[in-house]
Amino acid sequence: MRAFVITAPGRAEVQEVAPPEPGPGEVVVEVDRAGVCGTDAEFFSGAMSYLHTGQAAYPIRIGHEWAGVVAETGAGVDPAWLGRRVTGDTMLGCGHCARCTNGRGHLCADRYEIGIRNGWPGALAERLPVPVRALHPLPDAVDPALGALVEPGGNALRAVRAAGLSPGERLLVIGPGTIGLLAAKIAAASGIEVHLLGLDAPTLDFARSLGFAHTWTAATVPPLRFDAVLDASTGPESPARAVELVEPGRRIVYIGLAERPSMIDSRTVVLKDLTVVGVLSASGGLAETIELYSSGAVDPRPLVAAVVGLAQVADVLAHRRPAAWGGAPKVHIDPRR
């Protein structure tokens, strides 16, 4: 089968590789659609931290946002899964350690991460092996585009949950990229007043095209009461700005990762009596995200700029994209193109 393989920093190619065979408790999914994100771009550039800690190594097959159809089942898997449209969790814990048995399998020390950690192959390929326990069925209303947006949506949903807001309260989202905009959509669907803080006019113009009227730059953000701040940016200065802007006694949620360490003054955290939450992964948020998409309460499809084939992935990861694609942040891949 064909798969996109990163062989070294800045180097990648579409290769013919052996198709996966399902092991016990596993299925093989025929991939309909896969998304690429900032983590994938970091693998392509060589900046991704796992490359420097030994948790990932070249060559690597990326892709962890996906939707497809179960094509094969392994031993012990109910054959009723065959032909079902699915997506799945990226984080594959061992299943038996204390973290896994206490509902924190996404933090398992020995976990695989599909297309990211410990060599589990990713979804930028025609077929993908997945443990059946990680699968989530997709209803008819959730098409392949929506299915491949469930994983980033689950991250955003968990971040919005962690903000602890009620309808009518005010949320500031720093970083109007895919996760930030998904969080904004999910929060708005819950009756929360959403404000967005971005770097430049094009990204904020796109946010306004989605109906978000309250968009600001660092120079223009007004002195409002922000009941929570959600940092979905990659800017190392943003975490400290979140501490500065949030209302005392409320919450900051960090889901973005900067390439270099970002500093906050813990004295301010204490003196403002803040709750600070970090969010890693969509685990625990996938099923509810599917429901939001299926019901129409949240429609993330406008975030997809284009759908391309495997041969175009390297250009996407190198941030070479046609101006005609506009300001939408997400690019999807059809592995059969």
XYZ file of C-alpha atoms in Angstrom:
337
model
C 0.000 0.000 0.000
C 1.009 3.664 -0.294
C 2.075 5.611 2.791
C 3.625 8.997 3.497
C 6.977 8.540 5.260
C 9.196 11.218 6.830
C 12.765 9.966 6.498
C 14.714 12.907 8.005
C 14.121 16.555 8.908
C 12.681 18.237 5.827
C 12.689 15.004 3.808
C 9.704 12.786 3.031
C 8.282 10.622 0.284
C 5.332 8.440 -0.611
C 6.483 4.825 -0.334
C 5.080 1.410 -1.116
C 4.977 -0.411 2.220
C 3.590 -3.721 3.440
C -0.086 -3.416 4.410
C -0.853 -3.988 8.093
C -2.271 -7.249 9.370
C -4.601 -7.104 12.387
C -3.210 -8.665 15.539
C -5.360 -10.049 18.347
C -7.815 -7.402 19.479
C -7.044 -5.204 16.473
C -8.690 -4.124 13.252
C -7.355 -2.694 10.016
C -9.075 0.476 8.858
C -9.233 1.632 5.250
C -8.540 5.346 5.652
C -10.990 7.714 3.962
C -9.665 10.993 5.289
C -6.825 12.155 7.522
C -5.833 15.546 8.862
C -2.411 17.038 9.427
C -1.620 19.332 12.323
C 1.176 21.232 14.033
C 2.594 18.067 15.602
C 3.007 16.554 12.135
C 4.760 19.719 10.936
C 7.156 19.464 13.896
C 8.050 15.900 12.899
C 8.757 17.155 9.382
C 10.935 20.049 10.617
C 12.688 17.953 13.276
C 11.486 20.134 16.169
C 9.121 17.588 17.745
C 10.318 16.837 21.280
C 9.771 13.060 21.026
C 12.528 12.939 18.405
C 14.936 14.214 21.047
C 13.758 12.023 23.931
C 13.843 8.695 22.068
C 10.062 8.289 21.987
C 10.041 8.687 18.195
C 12.602 8.203 15.444
C 12.917 8.476 11.683
C 11.589 7.044 9.486
C 8.157 7.872 10.821
C 4.660 7.505 9.387
C 2.528 10.327 10.726
C -1.224 10.956 10.941
C -3.454 10.754 14.012
C -6.642 12.575 12.897
C -8.573 10.140 10.743
C -11.785 8.464 9.671
C -12.300 5.286 7.701
C -13.983 1.912 7.359
C -13.059 -1.313 9.163
C -11.714 -3.652 6.468
C -10.248 -6.527 8.539
C -10.577 -7.881 12.063
C -8.073 -9.800 14.159
C -8.539 -12.635 16.590
C -11.034 -11.924 19.350
C -12.708 -9.015 17.526
C -16.439 -9.138 16.863
C -16.837 -9.469 13.065
C -19.770 -7.043 13.306
C -17.119 -4.307 13.145
C -16.452 -5.148 9.482
C -17.692 -2.383 7.200
C -18.374 0.056 10.029
C -17.346 3.693 9.651
C -15.093 4.672 12.534
C -12.568 7.028 14.001
C -10.449 6.350 17.084
C -8.322 7.462 19.994
C -4.714 8.372 19.313
C -3.490 7.340 22.771
C -3.048 3.598 23.226
C -2.193 2.749 26.831
C -0.957 -0.665 27.955
C -4.322 -1.375 29.599
C -3.035 -2.826 32.862
C -0.937 -0.216 34.702
C -2.390 1.985 37.464
C -2.906 4.914 35.120
C -4.773 2.812 32.582
C -6.984 1.093 35.131
C -7.810 4.462 36.734
C -9.010 6.032 33.479
C -5.778 7.820 32.604
C -4.558 5.549 29.820
C -3.641 8.561 27.710
C -0.868 9.174 30.251
C 0.399 5.585 30.363
C 4.198 5.593 30.501
C 4.312 2.767 27.963
C 1.627 4.102 25.634
C 1.739 4.159 21.885
C 0.410 7.221 20.087
C -0.839 6.569 16.575
C 1.480 8.249 14.108
C 3.448 9.889 16.917
C 4.984 7.774 19.684
C 6.860 4.481 19.957
C 6.557 3.551 16.295
C 2.826 2.969 15.837
C 2.195 3.762 12.146
C -0.041 6.692 11.296
C -3.068 7.382 9.141
C -1.362 9.064 6.173
C -1.587 5.725 4.424
C -4.203 3.653 2.687
C -4.643 1.393 5.722
C -4.162 1.761 9.472
C -4.001 -0.825 12.299
C -6.001 0.138 15.406
C -6.897 -1.706 18.635
C -10.637 -2.291 18.674
C -10.839 -0.764 22.164
C -9.783 2.597 20.664
C -12.530 2.707 18.022
C -15.526 5.037 17.991
C -18.340 4.327 15.501
C -19.440 7.225 13.309
C -23.143 7.834 12.637
C -24.347 8.585 9.112
C -24.503 12.312 9.847
C -20.745 12.407 10.476
C -19.100 12.286 7.045
C -15.366 11.593 6.487
C -14.463 15.279 6.824
C -16.217 15.503 10.188
C -14.816 12.122 11.225
C -11.247 13.310 10.676
C -12.033 16.387 12.790
C -13.197 14.365 15.808
C -9.704 14.007 17.271
C -8.862 17.741 17.271
C -12.438 18.420 18.359
C -12.009 16.104 21.329
C -8.941 18.068 22.402
C -10.872 21.312 22.118
C -13.868 19.890 23.978
C -11.715 18.759 26.899
C -10.120 22.206 27.038
C -13.501 23.953 27.112
C -14.716 21.568 29.819
C -11.604 22.339 31.863
C -12.362 26.070 31.735
C -15.359 25.433 34.026
C -17.617 28.105 32.520
C -21.395 28.565 32.596
C -23.589 30.027 29.843
C -23.216 33.798 29.647
C -19.691 33.832 31.027
C -16.771 35.103 28.963
C -13.930 33.009 27.504
C -10.778 34.349 25.868
C -9.134 31.928 23.431
C -5.512 32.723 22.604
C -4.503 31.265 19.233
C -7.222 31.017 16.557
C -5.794 27.958 14.826
C -7.653 24.658 14.463
C -7.841 23.820 18.181
C -8.578 27.400 19.191
C -11.380 27.778 16.645
C -12.855 24.391 17.529
C -12.807 25.398 21.197
C -14.463 28.673 20.273
C -17.207 26.873 18.342
C -17.809 24.370 21.129
C -17.917 27.093 23.782
C -20.258 29.268 21.725
C -22.595 26.304 21.247
C -22.831 26.160 25.056
C -23.865 29.806 25.358
C -20.452 31.122 26.364
C -19.347 34.558 25.106
C -16.193 33.882 23.083
C -13.339 36.294 22.416
C -10.298 35.422 20.283
C -6.770 36.800 20.563
C -4.532 36.334 17.506
C -1.369 37.616 15.920
C -2.440 39.036 12.580
C -5.302 40.274 10.439
C -5.683 37.210 8.144
C -6.275 34.744 10.985
C -8.629 37.130 12.767
C -10.449 37.891 9.505
C -11.083 34.167 9.104
C -12.336 33.925 12.702
C -14.764 36.779 11.993
C -15.968 34.969 8.860
C -17.070 32.151 11.183
C -19.205 34.580 13.164
C -16.800 35.514 15.975
C -17.140 39.275 16.331
C -14.862 39.700 19.355
C -11.370 39.341 17.851
C -8.286 41.070 19.176
C -4.540 41.411 18.843
C -2.197 41.807 21.808
C -2.331 45.577 21.281
C -6.117 45.855 21.080
C -7.466 43.369 23.643
C -9.870 45.355 25.845
C -9.828 45.473 29.665
C -12.736 43.075 30.057
C -13.392 40.450 32.733
C -12.336 37.115 31.229
C -13.825 34.327 33.333
C -11.396 31.857 31.748
C -8.496 31.987 29.312
C -7.729 29.067 27.024
C -4.238 29.160 25.508
C -4.224 27.191 22.250
C -1.269 29.064 20.786
C 2.346 28.071 20.164
C 3.709 31.394 21.362
C 6.058 31.157 24.348
C 4.781 34.502 25.657
C 1.111 33.481 25.648
C 1.018 31.506 28.933
C 2.163 34.554 30.897
C -0.335 36.738 29.076
C -3.093 34.326 30.048
C -2.160 34.731 33.724
C -2.290 38.486 33.293
C -5.690 38.565 31.561
C -7.774 36.035 33.492
C -10.157 37.127 36.250
C -8.849 36.366 39.779
C -10.167 33.122 41.217
C -10.897 31.620 37.811
C -9.200 29.200 35.387
C -6.504 29.072 32.741
C -6.356 26.101 30.379
C -3.147 25.332 28.494
C -3.392 23.111 25.424
C -0.892 24.760 23.046
C 2.804 23.881 23.062
C 5.639 26.267 22.228
C 8.911 25.111 20.680
C 10.865 26.680 23.561
C 10.024 26.909 27.264
C 7.278 29.377 28.172
C 7.475 31.029 31.569
C 4.794 32.125 33.997
C 5.231 33.865 37.353
C 3.819 31.459 39.920
C 3.575 34.329 42.402
C 0.869 35.872 40.228
C -0.914 32.515 40.006
C -0.966 32.345 43.814
C -1.896 35.978 44.401
C -4.764 35.728 41.894
C -5.858 32.353 43.380
C -5.964 30.778 39.912
C -6.615 27.210 38.815
C -4.267 26.190 36.009
C -5.101 23.116 33.919
C -3.117 21.339 31.206
C -4.882 19.244 28.568
C -3.187 16.424 26.656
C -5.128 14.521 23.992
C -8.741 13.996 22.997
C -9.116 10.870 25.146
C -12.377 11.098 27.039
C -13.780 13.721 24.670
C -14.282 11.760 21.451
C -17.780 10.387 21.986
C -19.241 13.767 23.003
C -17.529 15.453 20.039
C -19.142 12.950 17.673
C -22.511 13.791 19.232
C -21.932 17.532 18.785
C -21.066 17.057 15.124
C -23.889 14.596 14.478
C -26.520 16.880 16.016
C -25.302 19.897 14.048
C -24.613 21.855 17.239
C -21.022 22.298 16.028
C -20.015 22.256 12.344
C -16.224 22.399 11.930
C -16.148 21.778 8.163
C -15.424 25.458 7.324
C -12.040 24.970 9.025
C -10.869 22.664 6.204
C -9.050 24.639 3.507
C -8.472 21.790 1.039
C -8.296 18.044 0.511
C -5.117 16.796 -1.211
C -3.337 13.523 -1.888
C -0.300 11.955 -0.236
C 2.065 13.510 -2.791
C 1.130 17.009 -1.584
C 1.657 16.376 2.138
C 5.292 17.553 2.249
C 4.323 20.946 0.843
C 1.559 21.258 3.429
C 3.942 20.401 6.280
C 6.460 22.929 4.975
C 3.700 25.571 5.047
C 3.704 25.937 1.270
C 0.034 26.387 0.485
C -1.751 28.195 -2.352
C -3.230 31.578 -1.552
C -6.491 30.337 -3.080
C -7.004 28.103 -0.051
C -7.774 31.172 2.039
C -7.548 31.431 5.811
C -8.954 28.079 6.917
C -6.272 26.381 9.061
C -6.824 22.657 8.426
C -5.743 20.537 5.450
C -7.128 17.051 4.915
C -5.560 14.141 3.060
C -7.282 11.525 0.923
C -4.731 8.665 0.874
C -6.222 7.207 -2.301
C -5.563 10.312 -4.396
